Short mmCIF file of C-alpha atoms in Angstrom, two decimals:
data_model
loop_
_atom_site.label_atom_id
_atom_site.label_comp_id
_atom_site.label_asym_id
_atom_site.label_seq_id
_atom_site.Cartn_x
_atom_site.Cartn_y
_atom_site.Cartn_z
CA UNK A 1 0.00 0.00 0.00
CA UNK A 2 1.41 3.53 -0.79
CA UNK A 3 0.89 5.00 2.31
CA UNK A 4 0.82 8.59 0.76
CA UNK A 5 -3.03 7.10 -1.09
CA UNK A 6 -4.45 7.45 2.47
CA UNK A 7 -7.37 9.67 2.93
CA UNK A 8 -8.05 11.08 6.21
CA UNK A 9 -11.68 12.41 6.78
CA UNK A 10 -12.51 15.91 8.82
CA UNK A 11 -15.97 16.66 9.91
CA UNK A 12 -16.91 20.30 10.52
CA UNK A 13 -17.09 21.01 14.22
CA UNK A 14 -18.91 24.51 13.44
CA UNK A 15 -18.75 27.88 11.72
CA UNK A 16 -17.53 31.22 11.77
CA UNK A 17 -20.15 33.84 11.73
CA UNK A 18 -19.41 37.81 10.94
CA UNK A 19 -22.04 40.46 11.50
CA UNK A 20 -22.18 43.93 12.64
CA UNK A 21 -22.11 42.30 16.09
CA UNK A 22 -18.63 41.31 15.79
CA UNK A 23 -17.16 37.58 14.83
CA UNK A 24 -18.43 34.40 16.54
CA UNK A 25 -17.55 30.55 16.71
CA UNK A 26 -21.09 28.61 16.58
CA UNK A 27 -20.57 25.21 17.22
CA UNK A 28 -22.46 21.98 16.73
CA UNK A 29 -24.56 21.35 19.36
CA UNK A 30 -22.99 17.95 19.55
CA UNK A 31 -19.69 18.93 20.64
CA UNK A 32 -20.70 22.07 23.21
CA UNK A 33 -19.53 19.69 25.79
CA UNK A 34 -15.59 20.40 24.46
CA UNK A 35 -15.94 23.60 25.66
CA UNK A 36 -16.07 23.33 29.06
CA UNK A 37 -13.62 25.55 30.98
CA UNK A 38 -12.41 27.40 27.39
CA UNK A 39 -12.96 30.65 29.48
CA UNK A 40 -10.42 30.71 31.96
CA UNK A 41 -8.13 30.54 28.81
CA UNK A 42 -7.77 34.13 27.13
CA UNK A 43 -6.74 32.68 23.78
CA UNK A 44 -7.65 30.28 21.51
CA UNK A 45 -6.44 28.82 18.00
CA UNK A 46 -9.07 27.84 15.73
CA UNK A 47 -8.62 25.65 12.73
CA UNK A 48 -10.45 26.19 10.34
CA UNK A 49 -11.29 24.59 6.57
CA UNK A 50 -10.21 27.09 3.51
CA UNK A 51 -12.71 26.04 1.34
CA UNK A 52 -12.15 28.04 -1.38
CA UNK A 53 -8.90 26.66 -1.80
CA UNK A 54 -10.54 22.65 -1.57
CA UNK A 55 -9.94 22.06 -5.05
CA UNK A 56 -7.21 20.44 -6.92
CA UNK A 57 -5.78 23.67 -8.48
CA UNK A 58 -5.16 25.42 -4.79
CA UNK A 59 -4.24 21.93 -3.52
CA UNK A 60 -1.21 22.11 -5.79
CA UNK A 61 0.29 25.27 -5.11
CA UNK A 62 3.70 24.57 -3.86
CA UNK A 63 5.45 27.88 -3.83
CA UNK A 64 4.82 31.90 -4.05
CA UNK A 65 5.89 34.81 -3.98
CA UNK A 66 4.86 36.37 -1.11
CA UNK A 67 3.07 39.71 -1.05
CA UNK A 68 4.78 40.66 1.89
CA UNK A 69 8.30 41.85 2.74
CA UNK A 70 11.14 43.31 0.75
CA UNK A 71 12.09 41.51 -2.41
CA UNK A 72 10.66 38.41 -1.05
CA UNK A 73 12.43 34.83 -3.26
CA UNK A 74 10.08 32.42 -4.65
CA UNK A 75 8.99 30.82 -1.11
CA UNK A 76 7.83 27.06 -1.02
CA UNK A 77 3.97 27.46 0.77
CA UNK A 78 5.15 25.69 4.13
CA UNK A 79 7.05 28.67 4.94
CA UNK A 80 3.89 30.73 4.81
CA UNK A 81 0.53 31.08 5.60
CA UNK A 82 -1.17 30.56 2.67
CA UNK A 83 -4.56 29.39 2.36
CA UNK A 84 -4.13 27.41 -0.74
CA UNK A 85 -1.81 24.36 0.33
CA UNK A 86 -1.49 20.70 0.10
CA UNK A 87 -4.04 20.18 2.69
CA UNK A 88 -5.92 23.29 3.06
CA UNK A 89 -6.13 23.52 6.83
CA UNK A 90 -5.47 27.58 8.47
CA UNK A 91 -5.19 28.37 11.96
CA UNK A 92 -5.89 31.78 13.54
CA UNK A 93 -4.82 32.80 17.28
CA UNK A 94 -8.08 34.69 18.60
CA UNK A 95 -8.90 36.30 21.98
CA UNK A 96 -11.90 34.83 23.16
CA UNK A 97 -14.53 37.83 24.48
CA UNK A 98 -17.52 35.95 25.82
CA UNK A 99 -18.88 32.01 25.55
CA UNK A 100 -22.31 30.77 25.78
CA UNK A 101 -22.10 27.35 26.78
CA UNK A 102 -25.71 26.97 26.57
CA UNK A 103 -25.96 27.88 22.59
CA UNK A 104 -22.45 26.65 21.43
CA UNK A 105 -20.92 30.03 20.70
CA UNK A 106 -17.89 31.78 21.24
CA UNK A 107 -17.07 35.11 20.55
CA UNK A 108 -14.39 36.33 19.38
CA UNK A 109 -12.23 39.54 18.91
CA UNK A 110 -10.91 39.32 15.40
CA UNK A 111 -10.23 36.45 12.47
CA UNK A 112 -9.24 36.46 9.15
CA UNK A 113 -11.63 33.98 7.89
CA UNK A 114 -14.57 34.69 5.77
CA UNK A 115 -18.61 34.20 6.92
CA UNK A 116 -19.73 30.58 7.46
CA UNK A 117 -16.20 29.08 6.83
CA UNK A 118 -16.08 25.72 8.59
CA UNK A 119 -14.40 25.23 12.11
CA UNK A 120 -12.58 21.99 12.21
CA UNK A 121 -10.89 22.30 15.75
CA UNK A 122 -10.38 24.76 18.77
CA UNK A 123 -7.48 24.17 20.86
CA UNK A 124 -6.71 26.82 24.01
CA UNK A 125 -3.41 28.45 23.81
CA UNK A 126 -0.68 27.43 26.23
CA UNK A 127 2.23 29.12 26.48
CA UNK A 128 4.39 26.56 26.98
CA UNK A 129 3.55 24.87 23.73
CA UNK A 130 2.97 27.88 21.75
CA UNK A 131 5.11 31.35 22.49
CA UNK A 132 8.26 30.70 21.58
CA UNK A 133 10.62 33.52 22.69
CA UNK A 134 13.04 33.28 20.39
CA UNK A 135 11.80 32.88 16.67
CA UNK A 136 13.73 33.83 14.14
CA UNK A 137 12.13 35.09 10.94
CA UNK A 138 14.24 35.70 6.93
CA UNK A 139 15.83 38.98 6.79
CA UNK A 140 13.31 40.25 4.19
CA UNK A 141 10.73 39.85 6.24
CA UNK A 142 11.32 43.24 7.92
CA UNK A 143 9.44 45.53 10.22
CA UNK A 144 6.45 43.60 11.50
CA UNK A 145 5.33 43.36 15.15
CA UNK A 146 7.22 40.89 17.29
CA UNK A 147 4.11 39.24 18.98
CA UNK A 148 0.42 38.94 18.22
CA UNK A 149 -1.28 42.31 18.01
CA UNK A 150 -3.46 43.80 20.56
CA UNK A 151 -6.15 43.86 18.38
CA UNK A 152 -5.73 40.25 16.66
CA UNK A 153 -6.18 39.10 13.28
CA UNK A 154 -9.19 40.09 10.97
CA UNK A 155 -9.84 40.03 7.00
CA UNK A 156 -8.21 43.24 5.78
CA UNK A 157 -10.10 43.12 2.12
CA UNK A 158 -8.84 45.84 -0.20
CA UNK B 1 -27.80 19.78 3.04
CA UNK B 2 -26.82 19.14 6.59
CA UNK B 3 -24.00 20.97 6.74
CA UNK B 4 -22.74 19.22 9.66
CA UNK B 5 -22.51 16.54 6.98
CA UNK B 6 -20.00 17.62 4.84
CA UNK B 7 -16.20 15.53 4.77
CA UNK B 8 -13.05 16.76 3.92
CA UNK B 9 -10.23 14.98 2.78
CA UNK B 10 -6.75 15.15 4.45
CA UNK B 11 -3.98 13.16 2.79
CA UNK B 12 -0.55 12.57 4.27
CA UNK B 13 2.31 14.78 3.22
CA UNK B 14 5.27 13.25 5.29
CA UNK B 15 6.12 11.13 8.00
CA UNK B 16 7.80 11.78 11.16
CA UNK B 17 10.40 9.34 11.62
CA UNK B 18 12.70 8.91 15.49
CA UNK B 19 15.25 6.92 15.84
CA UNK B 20 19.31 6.83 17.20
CA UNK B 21 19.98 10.06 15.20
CA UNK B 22 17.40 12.07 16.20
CA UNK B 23 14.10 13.48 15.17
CA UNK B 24 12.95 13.58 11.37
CA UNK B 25 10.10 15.09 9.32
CA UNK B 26 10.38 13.01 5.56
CA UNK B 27 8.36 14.38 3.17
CA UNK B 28 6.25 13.02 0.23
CA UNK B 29 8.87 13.65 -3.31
CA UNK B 30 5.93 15.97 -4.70
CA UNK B 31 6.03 18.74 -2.21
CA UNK B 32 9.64 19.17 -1.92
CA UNK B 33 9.23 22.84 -3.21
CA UNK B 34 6.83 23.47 -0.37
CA UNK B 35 9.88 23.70 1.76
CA UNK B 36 11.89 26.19 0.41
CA UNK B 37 13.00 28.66 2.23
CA UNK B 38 12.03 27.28 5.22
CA UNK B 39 15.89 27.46 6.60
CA UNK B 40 15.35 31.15 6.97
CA UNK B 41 12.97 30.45 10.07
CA UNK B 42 13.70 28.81 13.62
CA UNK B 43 10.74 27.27 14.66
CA UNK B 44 7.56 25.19 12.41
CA UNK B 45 4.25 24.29 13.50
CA UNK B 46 4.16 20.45 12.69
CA UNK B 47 0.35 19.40 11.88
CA UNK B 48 0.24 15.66 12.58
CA UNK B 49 -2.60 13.45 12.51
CA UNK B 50 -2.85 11.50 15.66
CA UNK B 51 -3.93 8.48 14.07
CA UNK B 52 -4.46 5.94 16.90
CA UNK B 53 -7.01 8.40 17.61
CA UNK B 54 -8.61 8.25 14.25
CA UNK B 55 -11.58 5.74 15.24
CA UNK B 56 -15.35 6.92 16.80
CA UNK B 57 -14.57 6.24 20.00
CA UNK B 58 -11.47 8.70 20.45
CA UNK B 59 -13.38 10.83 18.04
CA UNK B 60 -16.85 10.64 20.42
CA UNK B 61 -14.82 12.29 24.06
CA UNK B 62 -15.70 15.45 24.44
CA UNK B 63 -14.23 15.84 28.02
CA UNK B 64 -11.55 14.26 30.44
CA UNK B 65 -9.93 15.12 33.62
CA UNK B 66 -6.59 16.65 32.54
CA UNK B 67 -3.58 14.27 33.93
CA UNK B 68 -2.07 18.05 34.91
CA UNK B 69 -2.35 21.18 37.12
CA UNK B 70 -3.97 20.83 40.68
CA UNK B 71 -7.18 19.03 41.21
CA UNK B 72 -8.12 20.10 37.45
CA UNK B 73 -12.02 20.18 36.88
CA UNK B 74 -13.70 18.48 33.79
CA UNK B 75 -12.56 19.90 31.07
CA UNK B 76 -13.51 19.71 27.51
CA UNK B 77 -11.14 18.92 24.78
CA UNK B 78 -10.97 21.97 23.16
CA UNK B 79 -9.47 23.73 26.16
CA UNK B 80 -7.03 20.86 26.14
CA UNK B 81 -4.28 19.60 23.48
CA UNK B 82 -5.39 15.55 24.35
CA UNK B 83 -4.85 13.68 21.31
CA UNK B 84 -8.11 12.32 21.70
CA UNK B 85 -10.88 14.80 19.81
CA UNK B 86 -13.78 15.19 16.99
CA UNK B 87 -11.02 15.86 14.56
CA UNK B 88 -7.97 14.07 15.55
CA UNK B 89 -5.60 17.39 14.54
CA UNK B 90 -2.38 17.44 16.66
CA UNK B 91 -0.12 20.76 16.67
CA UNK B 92 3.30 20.78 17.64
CA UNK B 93 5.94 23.35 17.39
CA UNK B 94 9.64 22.65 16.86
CA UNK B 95 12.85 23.66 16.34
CA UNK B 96 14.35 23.10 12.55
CA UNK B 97 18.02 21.74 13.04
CA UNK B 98 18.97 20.76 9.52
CA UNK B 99 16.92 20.90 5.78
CA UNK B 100 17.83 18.58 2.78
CA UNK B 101 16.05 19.82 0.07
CA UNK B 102 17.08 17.42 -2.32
CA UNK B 103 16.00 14.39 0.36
CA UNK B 104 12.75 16.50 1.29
CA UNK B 105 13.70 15.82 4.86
CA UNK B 106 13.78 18.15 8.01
CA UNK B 107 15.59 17.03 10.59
CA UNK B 108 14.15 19.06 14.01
CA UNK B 109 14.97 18.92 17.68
CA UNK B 110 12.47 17.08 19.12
CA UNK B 111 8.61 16.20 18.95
CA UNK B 112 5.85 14.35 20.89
CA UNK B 113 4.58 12.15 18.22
CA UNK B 114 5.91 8.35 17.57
CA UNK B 115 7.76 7.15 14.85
CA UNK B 116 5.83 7.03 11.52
CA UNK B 117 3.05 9.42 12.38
CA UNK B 118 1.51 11.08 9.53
CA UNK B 119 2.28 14.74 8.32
CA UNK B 120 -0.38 17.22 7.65
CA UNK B 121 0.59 20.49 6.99
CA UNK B 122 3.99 22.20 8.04
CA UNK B 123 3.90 26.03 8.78
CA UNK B 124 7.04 28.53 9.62
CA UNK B 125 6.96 30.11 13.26
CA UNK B 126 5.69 33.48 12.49
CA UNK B 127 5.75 35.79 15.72
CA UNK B 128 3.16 38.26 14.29
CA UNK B 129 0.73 35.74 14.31
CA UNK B 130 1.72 32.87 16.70
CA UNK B 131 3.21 34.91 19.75
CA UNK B 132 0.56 35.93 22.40
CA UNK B 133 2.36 37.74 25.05
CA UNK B 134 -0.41 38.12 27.15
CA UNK B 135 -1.89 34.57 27.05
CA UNK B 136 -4.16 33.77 30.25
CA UNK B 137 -4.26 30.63 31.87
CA UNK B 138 -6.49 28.69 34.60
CA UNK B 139 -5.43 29.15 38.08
CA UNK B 140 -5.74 24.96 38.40
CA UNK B 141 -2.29 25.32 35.89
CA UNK B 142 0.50 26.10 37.92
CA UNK B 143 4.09 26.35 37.71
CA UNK B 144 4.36 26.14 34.08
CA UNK B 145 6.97 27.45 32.02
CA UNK B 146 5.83 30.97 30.79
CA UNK B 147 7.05 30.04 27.31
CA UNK B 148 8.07 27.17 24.76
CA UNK B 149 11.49 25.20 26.50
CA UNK B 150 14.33 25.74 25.52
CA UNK B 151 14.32 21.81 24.42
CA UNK B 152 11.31 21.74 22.67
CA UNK B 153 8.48 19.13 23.06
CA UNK B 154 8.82 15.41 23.12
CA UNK B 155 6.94 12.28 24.09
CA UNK B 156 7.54 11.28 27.59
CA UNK B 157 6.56 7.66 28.39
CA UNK B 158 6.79 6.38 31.66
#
């Protein structure tokens, strides 16, 4: 068996809602139960499904040049964040404002995903797994913050 | 359409391989290009699919008592990083140590995921996006380090 035929299956654990109210995690009320105690974290990553880029074309983008930086090279897509990738999976640090266990939603401060994009995990932020000190980034990649911004990560369309 | 329905595929794009020598990522020939690059950063998230969990049982908890902290309540998955969840997604950061482009293989300094697990998705260390300074935890989580050791993650069995 050619182990790189196997298929693994995700499920969609919820969506991402954006309104003039502000951007919310509603989950399936089958999994409200994983939330339990998400509050006393401030932070959350949530993966989430690009679907626009679940198709074969986006699937085989392997390298870009980023629209970021000065005279960024041709960069291979695992050394950024692009949505279109082998397996089209993005994750987004958010700070988590308010959860209502009873309904299954979260809300959140800021993310850079569009309306009614799927949710396909939540996992709190620790520290000690996560924030690494010392990161080093390429020397064209000059001038950016040095941590997570105070006011997160939202879709900047232009 | 239920959209609670819908199935996504995820196929394998390396391997993570242990042994004598150290710690290895091995990736699938076709996305070799997908790494370049990736020298110029320190640290990758390594997406790994934490297949002994892939089965409906491991897939159906929702909740455990975490094996950490003191006297931890029930907590649901999602506020923890168990293995064990509806999507069976495992995140782990690392430090790169050596690339062979022409091999496709990464060698890094350590990881908590046995020999031959499955490769998801590989993405560079950015600060901007993956550095919360101000990351809140629950009071039952003491003594932690404040940040990502100095030695990186690996699998502890005892």
């Amino acid at each position: 068996m050619n182990l790189y035929e196997q298929e693994f299956i995700i499920r969609p654990i919820g969506f991402i809602k954006r309104d003039e109210e502000g951007f919310f995690l509603h989950f399936d009320n089958k999994v409200i139960p994983a939330l339990k105690q998400l509050e006393h974290f401030s932070h959350i990553h949530v993966f989430w499904w690009a679907d626009k880029h679940d198709n074969d074309q986006s699937r085989g983008i392997l390298d870009c040049t980023p629209p970021y930086g000065e005279n960024p090279p041709i960069t291979g897509v695992f050394a950024t964040r692009a949505e279109y990738r082998p397996n089209p999976i993005a994750v987004t640090v958010a700070k988590i404002e308010e959860i209502d266990h009873k309904k299954g939603i979260v809300k959140i401060q800021n993310i850079d995903a569009f309306d009614n994009t799927p949710i396909i995990d939540i996992k709190a932020y620790f520290p000690v797994c996560d924030k690494v000190e010392s990161a080093k980034m390429p020397d064209w990649i000059v001038g950016w913050p040095e941590s997570f911004p105070d006011e997160g990560f939202g879709l900047y369309e232009g």
